[in-house]
PDB file of C-alpha atoms in Angstrom:
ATOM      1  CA  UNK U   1       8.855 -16.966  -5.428  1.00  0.00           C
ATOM      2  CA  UNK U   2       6.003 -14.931  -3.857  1.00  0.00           C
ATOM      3  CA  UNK U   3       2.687 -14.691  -6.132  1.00  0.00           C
ATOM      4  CA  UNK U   4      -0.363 -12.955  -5.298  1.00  0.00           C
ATOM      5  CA  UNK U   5      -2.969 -12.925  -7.980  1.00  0.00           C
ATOM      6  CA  UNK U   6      -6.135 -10.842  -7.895  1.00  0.00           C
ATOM      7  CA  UNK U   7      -9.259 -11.589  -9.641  1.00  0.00           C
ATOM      8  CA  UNK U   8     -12.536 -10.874  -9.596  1.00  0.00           C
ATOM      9  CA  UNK U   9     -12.664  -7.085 -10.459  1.00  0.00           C
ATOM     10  CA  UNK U  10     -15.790  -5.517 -12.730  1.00  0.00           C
ATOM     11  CA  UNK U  11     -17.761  -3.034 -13.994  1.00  0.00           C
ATOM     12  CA  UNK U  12     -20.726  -2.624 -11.506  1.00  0.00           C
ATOM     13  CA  UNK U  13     -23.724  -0.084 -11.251  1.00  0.00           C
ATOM     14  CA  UNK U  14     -23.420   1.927  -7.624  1.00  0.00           C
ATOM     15  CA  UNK U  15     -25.304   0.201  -4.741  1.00  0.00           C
ATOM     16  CA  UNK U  16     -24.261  -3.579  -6.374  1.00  0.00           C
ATOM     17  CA  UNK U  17     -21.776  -5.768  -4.950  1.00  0.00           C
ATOM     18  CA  UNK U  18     -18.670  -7.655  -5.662  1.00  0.00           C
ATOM     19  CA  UNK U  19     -16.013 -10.100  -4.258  1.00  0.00           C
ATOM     20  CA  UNK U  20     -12.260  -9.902  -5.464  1.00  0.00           C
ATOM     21  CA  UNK U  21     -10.267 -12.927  -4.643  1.00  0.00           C
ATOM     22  CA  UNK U  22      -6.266 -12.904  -3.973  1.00  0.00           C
ATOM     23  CA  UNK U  23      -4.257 -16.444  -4.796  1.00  0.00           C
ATOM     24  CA  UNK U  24      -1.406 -16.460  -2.761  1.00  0.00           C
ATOM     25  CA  UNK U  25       1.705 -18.680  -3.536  1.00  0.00           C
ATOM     26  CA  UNK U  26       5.367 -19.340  -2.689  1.00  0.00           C
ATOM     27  CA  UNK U  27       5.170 -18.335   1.033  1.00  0.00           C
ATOM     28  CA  UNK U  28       3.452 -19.932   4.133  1.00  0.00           C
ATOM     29  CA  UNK U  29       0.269 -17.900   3.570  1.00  0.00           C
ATOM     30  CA  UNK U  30      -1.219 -18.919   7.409  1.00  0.00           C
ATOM     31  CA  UNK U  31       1.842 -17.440   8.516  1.00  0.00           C
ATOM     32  CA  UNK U  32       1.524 -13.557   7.667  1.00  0.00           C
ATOM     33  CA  UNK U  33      -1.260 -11.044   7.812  1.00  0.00           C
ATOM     34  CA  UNK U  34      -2.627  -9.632   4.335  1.00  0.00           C
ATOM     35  CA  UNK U  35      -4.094  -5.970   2.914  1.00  0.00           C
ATOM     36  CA  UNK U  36      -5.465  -4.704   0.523  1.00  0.00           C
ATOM     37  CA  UNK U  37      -4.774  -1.208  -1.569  1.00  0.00           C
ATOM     38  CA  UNK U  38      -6.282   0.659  -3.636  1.00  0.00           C
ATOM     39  CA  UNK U  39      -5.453   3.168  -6.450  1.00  0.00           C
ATOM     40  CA  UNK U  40      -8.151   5.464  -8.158  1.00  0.00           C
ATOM     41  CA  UNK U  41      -7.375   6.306 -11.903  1.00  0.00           C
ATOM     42  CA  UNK U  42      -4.257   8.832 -11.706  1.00  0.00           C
ATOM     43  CA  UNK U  43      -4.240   9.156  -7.988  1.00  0.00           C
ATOM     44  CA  UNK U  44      -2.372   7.501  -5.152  1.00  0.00           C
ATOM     45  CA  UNK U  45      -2.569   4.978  -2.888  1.00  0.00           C
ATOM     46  CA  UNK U  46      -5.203   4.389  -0.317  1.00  0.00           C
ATOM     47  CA  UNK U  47      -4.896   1.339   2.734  1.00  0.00           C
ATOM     48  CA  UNK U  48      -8.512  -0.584   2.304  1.00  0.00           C
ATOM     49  CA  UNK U  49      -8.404  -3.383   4.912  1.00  0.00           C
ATOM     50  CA  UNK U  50      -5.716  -5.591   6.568  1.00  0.00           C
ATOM     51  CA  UNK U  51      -6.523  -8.840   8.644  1.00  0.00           C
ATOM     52  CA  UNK U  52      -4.350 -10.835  10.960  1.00  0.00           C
ATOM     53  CA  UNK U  53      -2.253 -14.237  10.024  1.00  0.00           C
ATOM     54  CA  UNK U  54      -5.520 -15.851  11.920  1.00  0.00           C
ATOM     55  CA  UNK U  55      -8.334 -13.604  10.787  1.00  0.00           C
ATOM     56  CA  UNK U  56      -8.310 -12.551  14.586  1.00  0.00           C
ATOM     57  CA  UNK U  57      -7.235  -8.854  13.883  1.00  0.00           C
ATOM     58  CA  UNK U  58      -8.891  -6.492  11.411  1.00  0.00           C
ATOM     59  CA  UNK U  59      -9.058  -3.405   9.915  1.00  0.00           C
ATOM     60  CA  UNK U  60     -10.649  -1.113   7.617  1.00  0.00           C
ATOM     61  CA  UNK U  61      -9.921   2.533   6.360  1.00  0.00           C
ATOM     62  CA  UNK U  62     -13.334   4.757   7.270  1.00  0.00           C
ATOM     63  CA  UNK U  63     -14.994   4.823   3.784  1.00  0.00           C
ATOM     64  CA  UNK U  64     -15.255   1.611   3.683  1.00  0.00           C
ATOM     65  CA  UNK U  65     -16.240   0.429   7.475  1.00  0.00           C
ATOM     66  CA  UNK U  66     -19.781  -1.550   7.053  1.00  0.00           C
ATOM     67  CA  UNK U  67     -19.729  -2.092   3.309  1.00  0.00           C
ATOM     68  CA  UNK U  68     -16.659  -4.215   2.741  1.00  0.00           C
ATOM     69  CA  UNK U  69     -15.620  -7.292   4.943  1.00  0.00           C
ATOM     70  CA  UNK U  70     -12.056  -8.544   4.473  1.00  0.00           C
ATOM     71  CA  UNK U  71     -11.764 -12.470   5.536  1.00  0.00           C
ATOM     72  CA  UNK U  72      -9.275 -15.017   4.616  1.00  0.00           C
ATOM     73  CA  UNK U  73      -9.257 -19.187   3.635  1.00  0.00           C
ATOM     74  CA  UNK U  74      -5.978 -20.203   4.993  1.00  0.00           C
ATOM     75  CA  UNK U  75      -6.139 -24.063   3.644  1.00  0.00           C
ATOM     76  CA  UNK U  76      -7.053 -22.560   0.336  1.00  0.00           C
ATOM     77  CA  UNK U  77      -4.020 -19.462   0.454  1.00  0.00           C
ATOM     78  CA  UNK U  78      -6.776 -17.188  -0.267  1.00  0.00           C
ATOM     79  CA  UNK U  79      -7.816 -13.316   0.700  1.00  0.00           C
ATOM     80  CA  UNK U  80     -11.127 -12.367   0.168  1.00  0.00           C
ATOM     81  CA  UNK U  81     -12.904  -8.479  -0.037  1.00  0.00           C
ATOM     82  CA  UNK U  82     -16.840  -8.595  -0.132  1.00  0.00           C
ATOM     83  CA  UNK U  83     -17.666  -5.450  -1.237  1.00  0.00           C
ATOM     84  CA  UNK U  84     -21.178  -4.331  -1.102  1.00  0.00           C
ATOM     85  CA  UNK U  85     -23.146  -0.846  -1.335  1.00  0.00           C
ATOM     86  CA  UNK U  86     -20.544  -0.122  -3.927  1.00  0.00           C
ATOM     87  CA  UNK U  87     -19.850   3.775  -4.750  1.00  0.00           C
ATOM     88  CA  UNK U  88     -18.872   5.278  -8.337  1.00  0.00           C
ATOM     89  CA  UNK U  89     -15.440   6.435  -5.235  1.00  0.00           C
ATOM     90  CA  UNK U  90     -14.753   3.039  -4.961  1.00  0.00           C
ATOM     91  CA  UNK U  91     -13.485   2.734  -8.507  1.00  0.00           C
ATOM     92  CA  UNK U  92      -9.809   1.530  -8.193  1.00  0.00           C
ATOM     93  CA  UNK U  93      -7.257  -1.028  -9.043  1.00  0.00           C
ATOM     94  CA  UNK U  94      -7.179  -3.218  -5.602  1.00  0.00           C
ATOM     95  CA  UNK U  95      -3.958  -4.885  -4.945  1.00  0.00           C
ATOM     96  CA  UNK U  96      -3.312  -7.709  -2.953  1.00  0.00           C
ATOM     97  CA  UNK U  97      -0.015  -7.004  -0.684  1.00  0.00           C
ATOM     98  CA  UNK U  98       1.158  -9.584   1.839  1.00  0.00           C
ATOM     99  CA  UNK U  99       2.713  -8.355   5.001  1.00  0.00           C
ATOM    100  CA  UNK U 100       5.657  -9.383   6.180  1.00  0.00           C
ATOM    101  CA  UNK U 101       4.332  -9.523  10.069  1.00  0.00           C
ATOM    102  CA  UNK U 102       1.559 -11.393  11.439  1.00  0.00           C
ATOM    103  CA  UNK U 103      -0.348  -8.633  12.753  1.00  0.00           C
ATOM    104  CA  UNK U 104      -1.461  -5.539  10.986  1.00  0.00           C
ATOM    105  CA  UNK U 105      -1.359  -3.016  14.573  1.00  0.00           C
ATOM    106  CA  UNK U 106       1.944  -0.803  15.156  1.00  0.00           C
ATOM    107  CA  UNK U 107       3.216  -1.167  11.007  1.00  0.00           C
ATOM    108  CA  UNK U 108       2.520  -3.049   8.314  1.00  0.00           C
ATOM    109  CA  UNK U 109       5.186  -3.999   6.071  1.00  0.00           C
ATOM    110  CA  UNK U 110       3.772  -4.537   2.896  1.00  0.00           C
ATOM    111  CA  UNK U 111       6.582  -6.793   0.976  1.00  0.00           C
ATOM    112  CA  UNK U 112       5.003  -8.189  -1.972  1.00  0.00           C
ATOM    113  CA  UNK U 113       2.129  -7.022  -4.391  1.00  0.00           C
ATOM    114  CA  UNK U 114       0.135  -8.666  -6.626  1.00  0.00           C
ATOM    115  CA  UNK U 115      -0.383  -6.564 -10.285  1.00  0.00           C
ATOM    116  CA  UNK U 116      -3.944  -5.757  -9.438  1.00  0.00           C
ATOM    117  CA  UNK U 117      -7.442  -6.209 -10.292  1.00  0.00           C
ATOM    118  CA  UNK U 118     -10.339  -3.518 -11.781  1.00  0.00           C
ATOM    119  CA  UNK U 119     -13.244  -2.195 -10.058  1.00  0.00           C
ATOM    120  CA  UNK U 120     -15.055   0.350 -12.118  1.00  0.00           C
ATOM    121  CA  UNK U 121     -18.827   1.127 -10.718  1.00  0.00           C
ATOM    122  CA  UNK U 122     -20.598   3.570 -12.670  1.00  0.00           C
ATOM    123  CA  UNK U 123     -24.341   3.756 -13.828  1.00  0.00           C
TER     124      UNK U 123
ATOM    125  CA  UNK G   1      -6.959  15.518   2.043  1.00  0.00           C
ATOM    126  CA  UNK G   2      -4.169  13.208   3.319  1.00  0.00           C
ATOM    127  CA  UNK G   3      -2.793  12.458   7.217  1.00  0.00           C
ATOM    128  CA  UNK G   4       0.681  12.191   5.639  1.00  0.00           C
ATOM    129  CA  UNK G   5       1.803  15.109   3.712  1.00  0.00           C
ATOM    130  CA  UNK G   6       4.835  14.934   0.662  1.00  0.00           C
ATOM    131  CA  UNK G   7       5.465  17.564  -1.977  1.00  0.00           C
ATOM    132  CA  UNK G   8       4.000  16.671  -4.909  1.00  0.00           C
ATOM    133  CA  UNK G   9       7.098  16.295  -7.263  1.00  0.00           C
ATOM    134  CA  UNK G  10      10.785  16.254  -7.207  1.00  0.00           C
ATOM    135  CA  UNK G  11      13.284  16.402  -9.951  1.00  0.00           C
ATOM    136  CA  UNK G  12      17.445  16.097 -10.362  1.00  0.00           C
ATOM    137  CA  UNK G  13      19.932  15.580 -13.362  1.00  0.00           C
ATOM    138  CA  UNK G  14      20.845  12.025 -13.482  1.00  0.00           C
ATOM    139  CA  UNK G  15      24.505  11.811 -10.225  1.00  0.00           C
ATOM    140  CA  UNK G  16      22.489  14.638  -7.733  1.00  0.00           C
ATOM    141  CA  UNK G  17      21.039  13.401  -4.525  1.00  0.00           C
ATOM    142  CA  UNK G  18      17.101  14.250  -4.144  1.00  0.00           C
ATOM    143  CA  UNK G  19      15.496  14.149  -0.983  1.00  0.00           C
ATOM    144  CA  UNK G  20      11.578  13.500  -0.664  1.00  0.00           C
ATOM    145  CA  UNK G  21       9.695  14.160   3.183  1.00  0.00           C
ATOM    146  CA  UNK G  22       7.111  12.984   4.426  1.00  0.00           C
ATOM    147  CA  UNK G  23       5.475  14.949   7.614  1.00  0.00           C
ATOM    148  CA  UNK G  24       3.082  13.289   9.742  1.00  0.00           C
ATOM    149  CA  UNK G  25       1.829  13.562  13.333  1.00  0.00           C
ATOM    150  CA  UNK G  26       2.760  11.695  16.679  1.00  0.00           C
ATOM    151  CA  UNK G  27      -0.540   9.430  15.875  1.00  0.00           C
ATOM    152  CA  UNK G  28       1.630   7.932  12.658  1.00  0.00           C
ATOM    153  CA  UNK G  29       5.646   8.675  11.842  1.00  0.00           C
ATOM    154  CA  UNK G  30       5.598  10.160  15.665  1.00  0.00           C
ATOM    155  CA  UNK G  31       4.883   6.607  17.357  1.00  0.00           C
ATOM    156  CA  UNK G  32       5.265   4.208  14.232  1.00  0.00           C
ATOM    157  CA  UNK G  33       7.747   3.161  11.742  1.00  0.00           C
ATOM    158  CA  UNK G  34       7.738   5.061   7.953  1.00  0.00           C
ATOM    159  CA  UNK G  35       7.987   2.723   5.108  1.00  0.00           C
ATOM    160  CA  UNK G  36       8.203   3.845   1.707  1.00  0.00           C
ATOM    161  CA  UNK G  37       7.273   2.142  -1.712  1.00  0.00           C
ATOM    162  CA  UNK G  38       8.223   3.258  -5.393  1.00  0.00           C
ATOM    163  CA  UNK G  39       5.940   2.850  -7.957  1.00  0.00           C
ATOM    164  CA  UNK G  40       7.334   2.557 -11.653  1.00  0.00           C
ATOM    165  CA  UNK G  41       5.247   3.704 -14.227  1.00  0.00           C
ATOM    166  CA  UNK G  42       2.779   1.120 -14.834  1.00  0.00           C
ATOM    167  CA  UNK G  43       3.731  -1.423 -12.717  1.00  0.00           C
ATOM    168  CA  UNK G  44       2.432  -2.372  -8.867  1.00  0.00           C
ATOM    169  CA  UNK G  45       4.143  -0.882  -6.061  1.00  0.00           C
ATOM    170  CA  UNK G  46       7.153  -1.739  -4.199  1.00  0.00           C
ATOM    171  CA  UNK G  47       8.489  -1.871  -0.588  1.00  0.00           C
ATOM    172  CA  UNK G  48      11.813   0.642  -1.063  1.00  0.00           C
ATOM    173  CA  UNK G  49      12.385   1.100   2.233  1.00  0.00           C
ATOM    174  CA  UNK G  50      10.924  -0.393   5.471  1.00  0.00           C
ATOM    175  CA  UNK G  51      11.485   0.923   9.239  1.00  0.00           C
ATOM    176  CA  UNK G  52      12.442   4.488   8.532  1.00  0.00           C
ATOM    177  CA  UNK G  53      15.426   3.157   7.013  1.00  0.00           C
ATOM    178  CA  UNK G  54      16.154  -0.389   6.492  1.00  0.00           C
ATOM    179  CA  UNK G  55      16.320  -1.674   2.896  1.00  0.00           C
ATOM    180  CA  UNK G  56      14.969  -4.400   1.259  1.00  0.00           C
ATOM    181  CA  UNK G  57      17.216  -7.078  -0.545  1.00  0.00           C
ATOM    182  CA  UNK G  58      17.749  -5.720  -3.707  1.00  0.00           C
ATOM    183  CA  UNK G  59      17.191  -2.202  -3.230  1.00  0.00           C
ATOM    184  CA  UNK G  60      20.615  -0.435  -4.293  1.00  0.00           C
ATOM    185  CA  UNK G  61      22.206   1.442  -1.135  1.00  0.00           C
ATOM    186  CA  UNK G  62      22.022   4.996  -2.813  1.00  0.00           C
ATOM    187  CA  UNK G  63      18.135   4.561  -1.049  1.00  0.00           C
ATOM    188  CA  UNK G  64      18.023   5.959   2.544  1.00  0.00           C
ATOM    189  CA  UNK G  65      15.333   6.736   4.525  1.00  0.00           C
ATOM    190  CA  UNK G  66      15.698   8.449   7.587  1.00  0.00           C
ATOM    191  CA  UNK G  67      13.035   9.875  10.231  1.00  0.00           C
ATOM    192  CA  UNK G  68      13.106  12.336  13.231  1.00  0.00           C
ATOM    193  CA  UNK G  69       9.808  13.391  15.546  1.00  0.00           C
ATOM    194  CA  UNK G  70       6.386  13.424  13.248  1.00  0.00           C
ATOM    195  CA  UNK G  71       8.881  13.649   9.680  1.00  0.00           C
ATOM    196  CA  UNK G  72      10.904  10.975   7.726  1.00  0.00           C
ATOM    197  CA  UNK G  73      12.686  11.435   4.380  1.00  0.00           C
ATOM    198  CA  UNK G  74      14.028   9.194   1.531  1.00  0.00           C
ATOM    199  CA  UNK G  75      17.097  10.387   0.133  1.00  0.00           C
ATOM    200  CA  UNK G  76      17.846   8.782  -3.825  1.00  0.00           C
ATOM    201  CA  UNK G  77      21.853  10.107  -4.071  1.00  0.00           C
ATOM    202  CA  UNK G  78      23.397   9.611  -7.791  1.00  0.00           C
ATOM    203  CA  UNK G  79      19.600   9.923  -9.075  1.00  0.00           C
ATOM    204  CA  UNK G  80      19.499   7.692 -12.222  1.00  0.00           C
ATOM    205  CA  UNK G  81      16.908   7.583 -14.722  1.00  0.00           C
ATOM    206  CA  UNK G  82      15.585   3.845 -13.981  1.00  0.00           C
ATOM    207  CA  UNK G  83      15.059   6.296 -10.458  1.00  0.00           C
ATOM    208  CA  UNK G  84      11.485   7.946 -12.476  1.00  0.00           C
ATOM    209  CA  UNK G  85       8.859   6.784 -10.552  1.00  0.00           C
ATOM    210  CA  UNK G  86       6.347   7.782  -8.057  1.00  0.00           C
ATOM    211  CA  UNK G  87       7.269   7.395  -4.548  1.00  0.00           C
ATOM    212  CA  UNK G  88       4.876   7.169  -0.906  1.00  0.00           C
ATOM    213  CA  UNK G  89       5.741   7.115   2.039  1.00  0.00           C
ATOM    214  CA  UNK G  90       2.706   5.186   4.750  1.00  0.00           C
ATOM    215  CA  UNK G  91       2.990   4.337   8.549  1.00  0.00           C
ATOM    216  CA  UNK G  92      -0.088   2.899  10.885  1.00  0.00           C
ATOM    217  CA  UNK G  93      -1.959   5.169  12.328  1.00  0.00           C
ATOM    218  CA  UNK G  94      -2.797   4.707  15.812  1.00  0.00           C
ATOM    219  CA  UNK G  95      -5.852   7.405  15.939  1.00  0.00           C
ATOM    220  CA  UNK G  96      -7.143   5.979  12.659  1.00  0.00           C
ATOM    221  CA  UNK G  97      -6.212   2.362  13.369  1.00  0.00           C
ATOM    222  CA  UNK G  98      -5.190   1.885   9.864  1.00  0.00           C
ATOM    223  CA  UNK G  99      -2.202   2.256   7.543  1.00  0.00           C
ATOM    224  CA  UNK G 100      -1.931   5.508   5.523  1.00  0.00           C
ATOM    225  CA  UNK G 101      -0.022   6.640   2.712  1.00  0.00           C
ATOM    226  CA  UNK G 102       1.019  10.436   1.770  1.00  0.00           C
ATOM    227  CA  UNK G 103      -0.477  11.242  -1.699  1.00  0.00           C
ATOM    228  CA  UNK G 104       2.836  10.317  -3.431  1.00  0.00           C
ATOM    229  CA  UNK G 105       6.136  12.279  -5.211  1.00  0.00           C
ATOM    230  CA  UNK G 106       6.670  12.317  -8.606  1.00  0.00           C
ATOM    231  CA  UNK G 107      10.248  12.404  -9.379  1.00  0.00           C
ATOM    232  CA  UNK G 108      11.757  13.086 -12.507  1.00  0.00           C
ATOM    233  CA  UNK G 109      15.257  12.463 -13.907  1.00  0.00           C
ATOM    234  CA  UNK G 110      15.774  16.038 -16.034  1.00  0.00           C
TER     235      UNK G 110
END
């Protein structure tokens, strides 16, 4: 059974940083690229950052390009998001969702999500 | 303000078919696959439909999707009330090099 688990969510003053973690399970993480999304209080859903089975490939939505770096630990089944700079908009549940390609260019299948992890920043 | 537009809600009495769209532009649903994901209240999201209109294991056949030009629907026929949740459609983005998701349709079973 697929099992992504996110941790590392916080309550942060603006301009601070954080790192959220996702622990992958039951699947051949090396094998598939990886996202995250996120989802403001009430609102919808908004495409962070997506990286390639090898970490060769990446992307990142435009509010986010130069403060957050997605990478990934394959021998550990591990996605990473370094968030720095961090702005009171940023506050979201971020979800871990594996894709069910390789590659995140052309469509990304997202086919299993974890439950989620809490980023409030906020003087 | 969102690349991928949906209405905002959408409602039936539990047997009627609803029908959600999704418009886009040739950057996303005109040169890329739609996908769409159903979100229960409270829970995480879930891949409904993948492809414009392929389904999931598991996901009961009264889901369709379908998707012509820069538009794709998903069509929920003998709604049921388990069927209250929000649903998104999302599709790369070429322009954008990214994924993006409409803003989401609320549907309720009346």
């Amino acid at each position: 059974e697929v099992q992504l688990v996110e941790s590392g969510g916080n309550l942060v003053q603006p301009g601070r940083s954080l790192r959220l973690s996702c622990a992958a399970s039951g699947f051949t993480f090396g094998d598939y690229a990886m996202h995250w999304v996120r989802q403001a209080p009430g609102k919808g859903l908004e495409w962070v950052s997506g990286i390639n089975l090898n970490g060769g490939g990446i992307g990142y939505v435009d509010s986010v390009k130069g403060r957050f770096t997605i990478s990934r630990d394959n021998a550990r089944n591990s996605l990473y998001l370094r968030m720095n700079s961090l702005k009171e908009e940023d506050t979201a549940l971020y979800y871990c969702a594996k894709d069910s390609g390789d590659i995140i260019v052309g469509g990304s299948i997202l086919d299993h999500w974890g439950q989620g992890t809490l980023v409030t920043v906020t003087s | 303000q969102f690349v991928l537009t949906q209405p905002p809600s959408a409602s039936g009495t539990p047997g009627q078919k609803v029908t959600i769209s999704c418009s886009g532009r040739r950057s996303n649903i005109g040169l890329n696959p739609v996908n769409w994901y159903q979100q229960l209240p409270g829970t995480a999201p879930k891949l409904l439909i993948y492809s414009n209109n392929q389904r999931p294991s598991g996901v009961p056949d009264r889901f369709s999707g379908s998707k012509s030009g820069t538009s794709a629907s998903l069509a929920i026929s003998g709604l049921q009330s388990e069927d209250e949740a929000d649903y998104y459609c999302a599709a790369w983005d070429d322009s954008l090099n990214g994924d993006v998701f409409g803003p989401g349709t609320r549907v309720s079973v009346l």
